[in-house]
Coordinates of C-alpha atoms and ligand atoms in Angstrom, one line a residue:
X2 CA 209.6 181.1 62.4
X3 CA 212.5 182.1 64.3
X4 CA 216.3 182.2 62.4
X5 CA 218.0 179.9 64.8
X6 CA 221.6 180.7 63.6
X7 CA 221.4 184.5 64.4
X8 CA 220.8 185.4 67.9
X9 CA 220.1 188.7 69.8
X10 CA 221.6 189.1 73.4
X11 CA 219.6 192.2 75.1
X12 CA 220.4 193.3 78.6
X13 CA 218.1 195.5 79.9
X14 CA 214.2 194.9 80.7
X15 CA 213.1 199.3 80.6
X16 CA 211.4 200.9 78.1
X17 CA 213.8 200.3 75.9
X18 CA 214.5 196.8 76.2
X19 CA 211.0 195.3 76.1
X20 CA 210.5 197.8 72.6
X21 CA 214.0 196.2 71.3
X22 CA 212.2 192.4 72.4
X23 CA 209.0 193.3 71.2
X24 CA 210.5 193.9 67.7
X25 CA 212.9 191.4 67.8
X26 CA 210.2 188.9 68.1
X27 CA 208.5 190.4 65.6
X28 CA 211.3 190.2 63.3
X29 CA 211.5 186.0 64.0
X30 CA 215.3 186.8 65.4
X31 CA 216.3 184.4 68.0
X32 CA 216.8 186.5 71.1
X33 CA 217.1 186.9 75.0
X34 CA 216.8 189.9 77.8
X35 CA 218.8 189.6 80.4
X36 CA 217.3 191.5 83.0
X37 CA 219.2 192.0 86.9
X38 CA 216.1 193.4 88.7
X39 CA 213.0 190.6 89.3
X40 CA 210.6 192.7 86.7
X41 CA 210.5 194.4 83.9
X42 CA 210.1 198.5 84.2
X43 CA 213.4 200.0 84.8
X44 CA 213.0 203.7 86.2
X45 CA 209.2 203.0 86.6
X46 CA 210.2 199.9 88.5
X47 CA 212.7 201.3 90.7
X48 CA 211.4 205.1 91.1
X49 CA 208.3 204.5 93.6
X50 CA 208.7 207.5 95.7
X51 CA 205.7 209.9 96.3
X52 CA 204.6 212.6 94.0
X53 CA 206.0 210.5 90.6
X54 CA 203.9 211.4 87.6
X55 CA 205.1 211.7 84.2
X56 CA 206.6 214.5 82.8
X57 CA 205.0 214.3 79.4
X58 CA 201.3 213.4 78.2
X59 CA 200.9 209.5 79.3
X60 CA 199.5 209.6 75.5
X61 CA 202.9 209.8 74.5
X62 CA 204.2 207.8 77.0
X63 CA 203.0 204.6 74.9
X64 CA 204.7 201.7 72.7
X65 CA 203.2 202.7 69.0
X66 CA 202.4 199.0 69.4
X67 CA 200.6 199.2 72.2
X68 CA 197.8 202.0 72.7
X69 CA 196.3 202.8 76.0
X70 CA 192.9 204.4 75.6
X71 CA 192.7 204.7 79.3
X72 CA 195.2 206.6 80.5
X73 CA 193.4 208.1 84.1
X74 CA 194.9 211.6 83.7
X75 CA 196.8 213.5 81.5
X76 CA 199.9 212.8 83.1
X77 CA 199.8 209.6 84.3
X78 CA 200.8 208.8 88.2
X79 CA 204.2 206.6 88.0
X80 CA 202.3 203.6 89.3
X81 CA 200.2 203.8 86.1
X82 CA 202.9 204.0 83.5
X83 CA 204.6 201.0 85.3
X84 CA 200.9 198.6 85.7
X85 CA 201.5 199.6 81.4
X86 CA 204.9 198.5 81.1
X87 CA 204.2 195.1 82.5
X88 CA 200.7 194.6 80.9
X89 CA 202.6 195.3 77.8
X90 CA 205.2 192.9 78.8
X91 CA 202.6 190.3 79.3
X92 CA 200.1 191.3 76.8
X93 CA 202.8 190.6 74.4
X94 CA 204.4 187.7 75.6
X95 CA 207.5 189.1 76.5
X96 CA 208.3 187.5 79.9
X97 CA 209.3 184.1 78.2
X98 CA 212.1 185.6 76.6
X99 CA 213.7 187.5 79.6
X100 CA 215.9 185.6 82.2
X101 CA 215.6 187.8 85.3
X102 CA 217.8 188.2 88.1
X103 CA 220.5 188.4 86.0
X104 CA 222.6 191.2 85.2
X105 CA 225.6 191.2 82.5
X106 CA 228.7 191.3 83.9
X107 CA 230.7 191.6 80.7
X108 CA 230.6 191.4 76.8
X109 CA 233.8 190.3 74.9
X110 CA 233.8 191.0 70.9
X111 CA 235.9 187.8 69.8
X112 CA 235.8 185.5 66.6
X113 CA 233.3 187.8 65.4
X114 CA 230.6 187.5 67.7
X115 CA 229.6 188.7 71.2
X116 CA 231.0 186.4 74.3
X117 CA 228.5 187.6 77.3
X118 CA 229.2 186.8 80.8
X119 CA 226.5 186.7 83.2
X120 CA 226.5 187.9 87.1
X121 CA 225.1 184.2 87.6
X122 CA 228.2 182.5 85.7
X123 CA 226.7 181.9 82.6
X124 CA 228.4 182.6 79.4
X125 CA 225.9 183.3 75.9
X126 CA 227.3 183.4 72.5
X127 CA 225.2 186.1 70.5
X128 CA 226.0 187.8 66.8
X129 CA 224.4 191.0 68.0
X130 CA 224.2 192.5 71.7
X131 CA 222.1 195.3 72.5
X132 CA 222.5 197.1 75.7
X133 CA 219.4 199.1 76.9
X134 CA 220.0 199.4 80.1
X135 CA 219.4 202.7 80.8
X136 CA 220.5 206.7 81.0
X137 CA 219.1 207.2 84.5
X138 CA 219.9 203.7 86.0
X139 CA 222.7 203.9 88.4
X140 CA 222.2 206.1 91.4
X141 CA 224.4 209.2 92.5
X142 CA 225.4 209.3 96.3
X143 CA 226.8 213.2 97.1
X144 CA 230.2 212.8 98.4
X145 CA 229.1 214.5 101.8
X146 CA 231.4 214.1 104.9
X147 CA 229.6 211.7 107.4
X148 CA 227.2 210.1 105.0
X149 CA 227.3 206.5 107.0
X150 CA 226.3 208.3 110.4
X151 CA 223.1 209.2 109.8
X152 CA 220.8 207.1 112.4
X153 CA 217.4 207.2 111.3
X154 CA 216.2 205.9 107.4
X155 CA 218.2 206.9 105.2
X156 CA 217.7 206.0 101.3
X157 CA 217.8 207.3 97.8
X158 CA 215.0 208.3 95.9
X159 CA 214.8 205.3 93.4
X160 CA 215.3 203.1 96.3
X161 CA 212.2 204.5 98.5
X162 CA 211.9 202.9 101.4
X163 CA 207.7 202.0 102.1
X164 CA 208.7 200.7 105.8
X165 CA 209.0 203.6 106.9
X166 CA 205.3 205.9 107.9
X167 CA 205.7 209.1 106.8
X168 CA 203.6 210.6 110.1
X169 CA 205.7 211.7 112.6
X170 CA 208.6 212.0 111.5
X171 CA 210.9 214.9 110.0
X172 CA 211.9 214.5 106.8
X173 CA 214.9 215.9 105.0
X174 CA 215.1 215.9 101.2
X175 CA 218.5 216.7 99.7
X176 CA 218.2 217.7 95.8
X177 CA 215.8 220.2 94.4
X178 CA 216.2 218.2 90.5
X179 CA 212.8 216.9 89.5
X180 CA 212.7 213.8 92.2
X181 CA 213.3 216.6 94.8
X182 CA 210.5 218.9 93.8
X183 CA 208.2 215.8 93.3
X184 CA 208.7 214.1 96.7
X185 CA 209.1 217.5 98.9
X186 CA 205.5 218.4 97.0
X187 CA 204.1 215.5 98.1
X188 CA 205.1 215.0 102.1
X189 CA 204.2 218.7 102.2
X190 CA 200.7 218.2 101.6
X191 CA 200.6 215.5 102.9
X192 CA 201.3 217.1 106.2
X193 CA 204.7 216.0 107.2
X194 CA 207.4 217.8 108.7
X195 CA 210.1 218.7 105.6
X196 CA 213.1 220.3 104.7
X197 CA 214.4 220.8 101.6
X198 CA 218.1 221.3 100.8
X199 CA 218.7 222.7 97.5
X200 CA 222.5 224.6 96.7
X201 CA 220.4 226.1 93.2
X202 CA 217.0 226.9 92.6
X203 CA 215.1 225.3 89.6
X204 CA 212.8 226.3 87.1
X205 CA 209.8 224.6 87.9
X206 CA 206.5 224.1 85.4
X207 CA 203.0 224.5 87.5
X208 CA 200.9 222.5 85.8
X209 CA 197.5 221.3 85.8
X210 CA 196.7 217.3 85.6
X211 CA 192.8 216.8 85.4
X212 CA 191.6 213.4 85.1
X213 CA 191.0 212.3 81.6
X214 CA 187.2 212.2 80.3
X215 CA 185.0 209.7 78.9
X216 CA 184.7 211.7 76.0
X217 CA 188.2 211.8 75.5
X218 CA 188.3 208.4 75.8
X219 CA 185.9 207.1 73.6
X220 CA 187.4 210.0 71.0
X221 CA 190.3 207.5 70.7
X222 CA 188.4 204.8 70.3
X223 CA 186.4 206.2 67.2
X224 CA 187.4 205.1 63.4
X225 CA 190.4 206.4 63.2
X226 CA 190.5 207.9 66.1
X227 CA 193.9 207.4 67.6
X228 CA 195.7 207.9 64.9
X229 CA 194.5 211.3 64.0
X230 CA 195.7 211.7 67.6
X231 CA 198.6 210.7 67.1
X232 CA 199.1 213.2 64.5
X233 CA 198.5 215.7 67.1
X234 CA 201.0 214.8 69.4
X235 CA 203.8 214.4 66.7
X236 CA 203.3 218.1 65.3
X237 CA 202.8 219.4 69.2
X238 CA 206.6 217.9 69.8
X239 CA 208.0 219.8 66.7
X240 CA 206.5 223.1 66.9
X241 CA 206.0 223.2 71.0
X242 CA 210.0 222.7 71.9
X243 CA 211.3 225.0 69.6
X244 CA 212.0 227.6 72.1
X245 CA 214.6 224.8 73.4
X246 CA 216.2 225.0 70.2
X247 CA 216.6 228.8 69.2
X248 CA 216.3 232.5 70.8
X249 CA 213.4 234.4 70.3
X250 CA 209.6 235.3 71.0
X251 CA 208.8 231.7 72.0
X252 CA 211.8 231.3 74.4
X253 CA 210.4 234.7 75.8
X254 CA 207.5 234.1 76.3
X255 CA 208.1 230.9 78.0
X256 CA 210.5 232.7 80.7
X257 CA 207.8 235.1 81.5
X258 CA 205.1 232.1 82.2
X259 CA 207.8 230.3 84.4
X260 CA 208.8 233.6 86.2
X261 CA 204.9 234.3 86.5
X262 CA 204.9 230.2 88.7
X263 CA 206.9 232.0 90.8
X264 CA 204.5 234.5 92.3
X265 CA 202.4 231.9 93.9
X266 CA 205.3 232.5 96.6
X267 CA 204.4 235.5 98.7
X268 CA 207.5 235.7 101.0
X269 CA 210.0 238.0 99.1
X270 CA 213.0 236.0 101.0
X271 CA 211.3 232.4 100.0
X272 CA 210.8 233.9 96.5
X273 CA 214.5 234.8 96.1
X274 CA 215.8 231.6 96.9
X275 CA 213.6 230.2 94.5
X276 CA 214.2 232.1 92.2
X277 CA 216.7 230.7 89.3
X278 CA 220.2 232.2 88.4
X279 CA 220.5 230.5 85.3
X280 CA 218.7 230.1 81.9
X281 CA 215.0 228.1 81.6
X282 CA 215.6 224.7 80.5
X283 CA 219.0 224.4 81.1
X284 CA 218.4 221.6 83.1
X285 CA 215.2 219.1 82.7
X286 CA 212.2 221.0 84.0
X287 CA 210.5 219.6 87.2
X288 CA 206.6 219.0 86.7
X289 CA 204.5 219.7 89.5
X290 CA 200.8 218.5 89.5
X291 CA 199.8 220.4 93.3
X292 CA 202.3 223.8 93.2
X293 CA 205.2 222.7 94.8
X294 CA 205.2 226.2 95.5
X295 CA 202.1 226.9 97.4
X296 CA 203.4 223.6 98.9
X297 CA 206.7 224.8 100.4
X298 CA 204.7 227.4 102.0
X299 CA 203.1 225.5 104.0
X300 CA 203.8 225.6 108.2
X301 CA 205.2 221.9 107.4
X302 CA 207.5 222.7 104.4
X303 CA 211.2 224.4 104.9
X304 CA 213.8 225.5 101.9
X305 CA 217.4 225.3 103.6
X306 CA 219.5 226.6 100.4
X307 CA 223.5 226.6 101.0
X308 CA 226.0 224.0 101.3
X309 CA 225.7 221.0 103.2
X310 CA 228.8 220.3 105.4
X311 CA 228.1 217.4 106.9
X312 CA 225.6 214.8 107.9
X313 CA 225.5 214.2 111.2
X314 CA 223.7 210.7 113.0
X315 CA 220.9 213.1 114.0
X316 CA 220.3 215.9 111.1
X317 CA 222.7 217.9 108.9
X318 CA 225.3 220.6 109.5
X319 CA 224.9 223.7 107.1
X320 CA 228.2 225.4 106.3
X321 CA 226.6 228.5 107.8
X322 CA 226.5 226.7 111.4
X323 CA 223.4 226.1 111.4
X324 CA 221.9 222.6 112.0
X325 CA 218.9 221.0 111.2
X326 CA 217.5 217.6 113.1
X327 CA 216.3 215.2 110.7
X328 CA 214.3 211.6 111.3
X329 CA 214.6 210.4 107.7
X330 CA 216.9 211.3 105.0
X331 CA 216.4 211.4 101.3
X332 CA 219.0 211.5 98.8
X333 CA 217.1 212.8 95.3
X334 CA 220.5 213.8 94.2
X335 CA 220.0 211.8 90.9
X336 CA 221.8 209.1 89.1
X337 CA 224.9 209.4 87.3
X338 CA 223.7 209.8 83.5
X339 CA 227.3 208.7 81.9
X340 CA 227.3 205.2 83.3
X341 CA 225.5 204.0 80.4
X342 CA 226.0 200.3 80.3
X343 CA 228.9 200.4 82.7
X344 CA 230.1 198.6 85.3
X345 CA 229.5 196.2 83.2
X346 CA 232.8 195.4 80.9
X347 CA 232.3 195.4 77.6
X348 CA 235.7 194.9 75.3
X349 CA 235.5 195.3 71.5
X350 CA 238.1 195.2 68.5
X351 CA 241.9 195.0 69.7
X352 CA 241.1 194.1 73.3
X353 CA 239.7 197.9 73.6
X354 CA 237.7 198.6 77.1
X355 CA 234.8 201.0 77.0
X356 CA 236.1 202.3 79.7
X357 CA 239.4 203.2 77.2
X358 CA 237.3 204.4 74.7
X359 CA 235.3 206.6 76.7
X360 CA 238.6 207.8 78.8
X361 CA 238.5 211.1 77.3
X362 CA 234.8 212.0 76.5
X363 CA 232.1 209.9 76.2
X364 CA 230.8 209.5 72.5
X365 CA 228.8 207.6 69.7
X366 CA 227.4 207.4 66.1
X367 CA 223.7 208.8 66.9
X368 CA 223.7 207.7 70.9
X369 CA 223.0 204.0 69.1
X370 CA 227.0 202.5 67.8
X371 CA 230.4 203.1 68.9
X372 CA 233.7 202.5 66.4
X373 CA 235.4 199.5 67.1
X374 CA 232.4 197.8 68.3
X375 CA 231.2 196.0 65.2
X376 CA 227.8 194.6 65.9
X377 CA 227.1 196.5 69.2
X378 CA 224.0 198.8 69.7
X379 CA 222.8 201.0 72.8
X380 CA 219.4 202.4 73.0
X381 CA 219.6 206.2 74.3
X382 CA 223.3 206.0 74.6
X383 CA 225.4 209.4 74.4
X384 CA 223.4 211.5 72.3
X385 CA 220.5 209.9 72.5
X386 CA 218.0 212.0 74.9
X387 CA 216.1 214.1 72.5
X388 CA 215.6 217.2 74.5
X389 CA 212.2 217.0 76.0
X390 CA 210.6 214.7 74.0
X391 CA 209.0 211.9 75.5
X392 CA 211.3 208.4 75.3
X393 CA 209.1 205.5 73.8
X394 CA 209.2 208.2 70.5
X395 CA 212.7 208.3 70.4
X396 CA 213.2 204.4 71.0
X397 CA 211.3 203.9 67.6
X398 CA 213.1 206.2 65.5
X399 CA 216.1 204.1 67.2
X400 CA 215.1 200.7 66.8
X401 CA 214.2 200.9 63.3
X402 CA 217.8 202.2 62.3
X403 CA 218.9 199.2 64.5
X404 CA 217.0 196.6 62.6
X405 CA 218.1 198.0 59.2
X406 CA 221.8 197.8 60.2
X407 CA 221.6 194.2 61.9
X408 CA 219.8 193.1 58.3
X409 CA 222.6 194.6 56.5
X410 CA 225.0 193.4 58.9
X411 CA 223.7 190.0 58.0
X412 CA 223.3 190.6 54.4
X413 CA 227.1 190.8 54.3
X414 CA 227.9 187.5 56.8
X415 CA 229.7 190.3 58.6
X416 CA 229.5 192.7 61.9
X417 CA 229.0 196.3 61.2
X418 CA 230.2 199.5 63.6
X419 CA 230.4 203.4 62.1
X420 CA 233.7 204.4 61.3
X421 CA 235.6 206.9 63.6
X422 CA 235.1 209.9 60.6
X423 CA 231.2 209.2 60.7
X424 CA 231.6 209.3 63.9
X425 CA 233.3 212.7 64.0
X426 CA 231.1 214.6 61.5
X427 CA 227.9 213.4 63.7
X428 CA 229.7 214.7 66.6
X429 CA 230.6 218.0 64.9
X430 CA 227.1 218.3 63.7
X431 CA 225.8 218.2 67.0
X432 CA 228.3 220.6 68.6
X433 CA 227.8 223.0 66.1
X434 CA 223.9 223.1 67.0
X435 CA 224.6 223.6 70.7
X436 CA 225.0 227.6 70.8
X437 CA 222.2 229.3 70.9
X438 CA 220.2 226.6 72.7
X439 CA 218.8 226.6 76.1
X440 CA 221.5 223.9 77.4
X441 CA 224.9 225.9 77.2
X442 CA 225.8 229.1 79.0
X443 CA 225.5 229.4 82.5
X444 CA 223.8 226.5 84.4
X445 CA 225.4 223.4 85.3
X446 CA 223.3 220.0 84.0
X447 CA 223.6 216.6 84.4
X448 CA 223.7 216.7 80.2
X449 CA 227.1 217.7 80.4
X450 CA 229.0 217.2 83.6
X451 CA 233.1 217.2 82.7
X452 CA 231.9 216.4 79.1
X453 CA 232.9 219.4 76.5
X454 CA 228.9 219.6 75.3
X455 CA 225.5 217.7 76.4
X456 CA 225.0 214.6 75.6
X457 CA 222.0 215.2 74.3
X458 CA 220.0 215.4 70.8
X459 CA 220.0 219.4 70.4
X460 CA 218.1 219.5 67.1
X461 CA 214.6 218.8 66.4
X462 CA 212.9 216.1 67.0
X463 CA 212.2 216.0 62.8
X464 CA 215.5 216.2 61.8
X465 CA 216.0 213.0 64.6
X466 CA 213.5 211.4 62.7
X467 CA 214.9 212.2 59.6
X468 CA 218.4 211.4 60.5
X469 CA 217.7 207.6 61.4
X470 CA 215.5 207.3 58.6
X471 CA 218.3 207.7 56.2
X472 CA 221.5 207.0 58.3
X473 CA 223.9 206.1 54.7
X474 CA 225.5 203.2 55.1
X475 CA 228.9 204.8 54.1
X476 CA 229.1 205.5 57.4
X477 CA 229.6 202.0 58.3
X478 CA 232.3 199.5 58.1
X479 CA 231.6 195.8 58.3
X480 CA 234.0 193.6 59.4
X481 CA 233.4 190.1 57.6
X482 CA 233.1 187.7 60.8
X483 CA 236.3 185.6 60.0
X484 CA 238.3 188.7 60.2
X485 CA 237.2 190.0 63.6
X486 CA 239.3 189.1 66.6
Ligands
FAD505 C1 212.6 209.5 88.3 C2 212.6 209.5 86.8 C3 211.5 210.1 86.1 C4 211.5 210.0 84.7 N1 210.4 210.6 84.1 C5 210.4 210.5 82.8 C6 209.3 211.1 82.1 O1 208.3 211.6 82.7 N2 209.3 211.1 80.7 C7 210.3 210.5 80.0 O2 210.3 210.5 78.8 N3 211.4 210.0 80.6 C8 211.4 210.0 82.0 N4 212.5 209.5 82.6 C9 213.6 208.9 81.9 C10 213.4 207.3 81.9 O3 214.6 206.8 82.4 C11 213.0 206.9 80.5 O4 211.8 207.4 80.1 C12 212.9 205.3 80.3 O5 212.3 204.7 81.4 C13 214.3 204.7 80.1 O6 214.1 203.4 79.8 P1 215.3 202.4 79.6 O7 214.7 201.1 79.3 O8 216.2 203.1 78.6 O9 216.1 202.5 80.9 P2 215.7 202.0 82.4 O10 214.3 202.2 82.6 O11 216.7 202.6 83.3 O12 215.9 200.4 82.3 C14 217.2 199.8 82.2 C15 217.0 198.4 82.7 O13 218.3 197.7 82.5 C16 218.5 196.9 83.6 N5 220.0 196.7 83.7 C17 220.9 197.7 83.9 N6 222.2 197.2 83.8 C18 222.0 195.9 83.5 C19 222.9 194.8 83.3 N7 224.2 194.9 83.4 N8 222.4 193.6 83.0 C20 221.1 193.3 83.0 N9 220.1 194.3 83.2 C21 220.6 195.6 83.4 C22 217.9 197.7 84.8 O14 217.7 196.9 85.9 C23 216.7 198.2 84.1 O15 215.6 197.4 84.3 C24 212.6 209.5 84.0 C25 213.7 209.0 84.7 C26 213.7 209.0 86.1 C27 214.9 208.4 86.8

């Protein structure tokens, strides 16, 4: 039965947030998702452009609550891992608990509990707010001189724009990140006119993506079965991105099979502006499932690399002079990854803003707590992204530490945030693993930006595991709830 004096405010209906209500419920803890879109899904929702698959097996790409035996390829079409999301939504009864269509606006720490302020004017009082709203939620616009004038469609790519027919009509594509690669792939072969604008090549995986078997199916579905899979797919995460992690044969021999994708391209010009000037895996690897290479050699398919100077209401204006007449314009120039839960306002101890606390760099105790915050959590906050490994995996490690702390927290009648030295040490412990991995020297990454390292998780995966497993409570402090203003 549920514990009607404790309650759970959650915004954020992703990944993240139906794993946090799913175990919430669980749990018997009072609890509601606020949720500003109409349905649940959160990237899968939003990103419904062509070419969208997964970037890691779909068999990873599952709740450990929840397993999919029928995933229809390896890596599952985006369409697929969304129709998932919302069967798991509904499967587990999630949907009662949410209250779409409304986004937090703010979240107030004061008389030692959580004053939240909806978009819609409500106000909830909660003990514990959770924000899982996302790491690649809020889109990024390019600050390019005469943006507005563009005539035709214009759109970003989470915002896809089905109106418009893709026959006919020339199609420029500004970004060569992983929604670039994907959605020039895909209107190349699908035989429209397209134009790509990159300003830096990418490292890009070729990568097959057959259509899962029967056998394999009903291999799941045997006595135990999944979970010897399962066991696979854990020990293929620790020992497959160690190249990520440290130089040496297996970093090697990666950059020869990524520099080997590249010879599908038999122009030498094509080739060397394809080619990248900075290290493999620097920057999150596009996956394409039909060579995007053989793709942008097709009649249909152009690479414009250089700087854009301006979009003009017909095309865009290359700072070489040259000028390229456009029909539709996409923007797959990304989102800005250190939003986190902003715009929304969140204030915690001493009146302090996020936006204060994050003035200088952007920080947190294991990408979950913040000091000064007593009893608020973030799912893949700063630190959080565990190099490539696939999200739902992460989120459990996560929620778990998250549910030991809130029982503590309540053990104690009091709120609980990591002090600012706990706080440091993680930080220095992360720092000090950052040379020597693929993410520092020489490429620019959306894991860092102005920030002095990535934000990311750059150890592996076990030691993340390990880590949350046994996160010591000295690292806390909790505020008994009388005390807190
Ligand atoms: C194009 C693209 C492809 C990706 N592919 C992969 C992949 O292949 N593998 C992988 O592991 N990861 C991938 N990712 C990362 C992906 O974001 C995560 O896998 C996962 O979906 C994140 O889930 P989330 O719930 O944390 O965030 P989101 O999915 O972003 O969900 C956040 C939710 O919070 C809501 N929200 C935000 N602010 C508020 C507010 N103030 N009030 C109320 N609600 C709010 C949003 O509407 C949204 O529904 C991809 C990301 C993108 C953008």
């Amino acid at each position: 039965m549920a514990d009607r004096g404790f309650r759970v405010v959650v915004a954020g209906a992703g990944v993240a947030g139906l794993f946090m209500a799913e175990t919430l419920k669980r749990a018997g803890i009072d609890f509601v998702v606020y949720e500003k879109a109409g349905e649940v899904g959160g990237t899968w929702r939003d990103n419904t452009f062509p070419g969208l698959f997964v970037d890691v097996l779909s068999r990873q790409y599952e709740f450990p609550f929840q397993p999919n035996y029928n995933w229809s390829r390896k890596y599952a079409p985006a369409t697929e891992i969304w129709a998932y999301i919302k069967k798991v939504a509904r499967d587990r009864g999630l949907t009662r608990f949410i209250r779409f269509n409304e986004a937090v606006a703010a979240a107030r720490f004061t008389e030692g509990r959580w004053r939240i302020e909806t978009a819609a004017g409500r106000t909830d009082i909660a003990d514990v707010f959770i924000c899982a709203t996302g790491f690649l939620h809020k889109p990024l616009l390019p600050d390019i001189p005469g943006q507005g004038s563009f005539a035709g469609p214009s759109f970003h790519s989470s915002r896809w724009d089905h109106a418009v027919p893709y026959a006919g009509k020339r199609w420029g594509v500004i970004g060569s990140g992983a929604s670039g690669v994907q959605i020039t792939e895909a209107l190349a072969w699908a035989g429209c006119d397209v134009t790509q604008f990159i300003r830096r090549a990418q490292w890009v995986h070729i990568r097959d993506n057959p259509h899962s078997t029967w056998r394999e199916r009903l291999k799941l579905r045997l006595p135990g079965g999944y979970a010897r899979e399962q066991r696979r797919l854990w020990q293929m995460i620790n020992e497959g991105d160690a190249w990520r992690l440290y130089p040496g044969p297996q970093r090697e021999a990666m950059e020869r099979e990524y520099r080997s994708f590249l010879d599908y391209i038999r122009d030498p010009e094509l080739k060397q502006k394809l080619t990248p000037d900075y290290n493999l895996g620097c920057t999150r690897i596009p996956k394409s499932d039909k060579n995007y290479y053989e793709a942008v050699q097709l009649p249909n398919a152009h690479i414009v690399k250089g700087q854009i100077e301006r979009i003009e209401p017909d095309g865009v204006a290359m700072t070489d002079g040259t000028r390229i007449a456009l029909d539709v314009l996409v923007y797959a120039t990304g989102f800005d990854p250190h939003a986190y839960m902003r715009p929304m306002n969140v204030t915690g101890l001493n009146g302090t803003t996020i936006d204060e606390a994050w003035r200088e760099k952007i920080y947190s105790y294991g990408g979950i707590a913040l000091p000064g915050f007593p009893n608020l959590f973030m799912l893949y906050g700063p630190f959080g992204p565990v190099n490539n490994v696939p999200v739902p995996l992460g989120l459990d490690q996560e929620i778990g530490c998250i549910m030991r702390l809130i029982a503590e927290a309540r053990a104690h009648g009091a709120a609980v945030a990591p002090t600012v030295a706990a706080t440091e040490r993680f930080l220095a412990r992360l720092g000090a693993a950052f040379p020597g991995t693929v993410w520092v020297g020489g490429c620019k990454n959306w894991y860092t930006s102005d920030q002095p390292t990535p934000v990311l998780w750059p150890l592996p995966q076990s030691e993340h595991k390990a880590f949350f497993e046994q996160v010591p409570l000295e690292d806390f402090e909790f505020t008994a709830i009388g005390e807190a203003d």
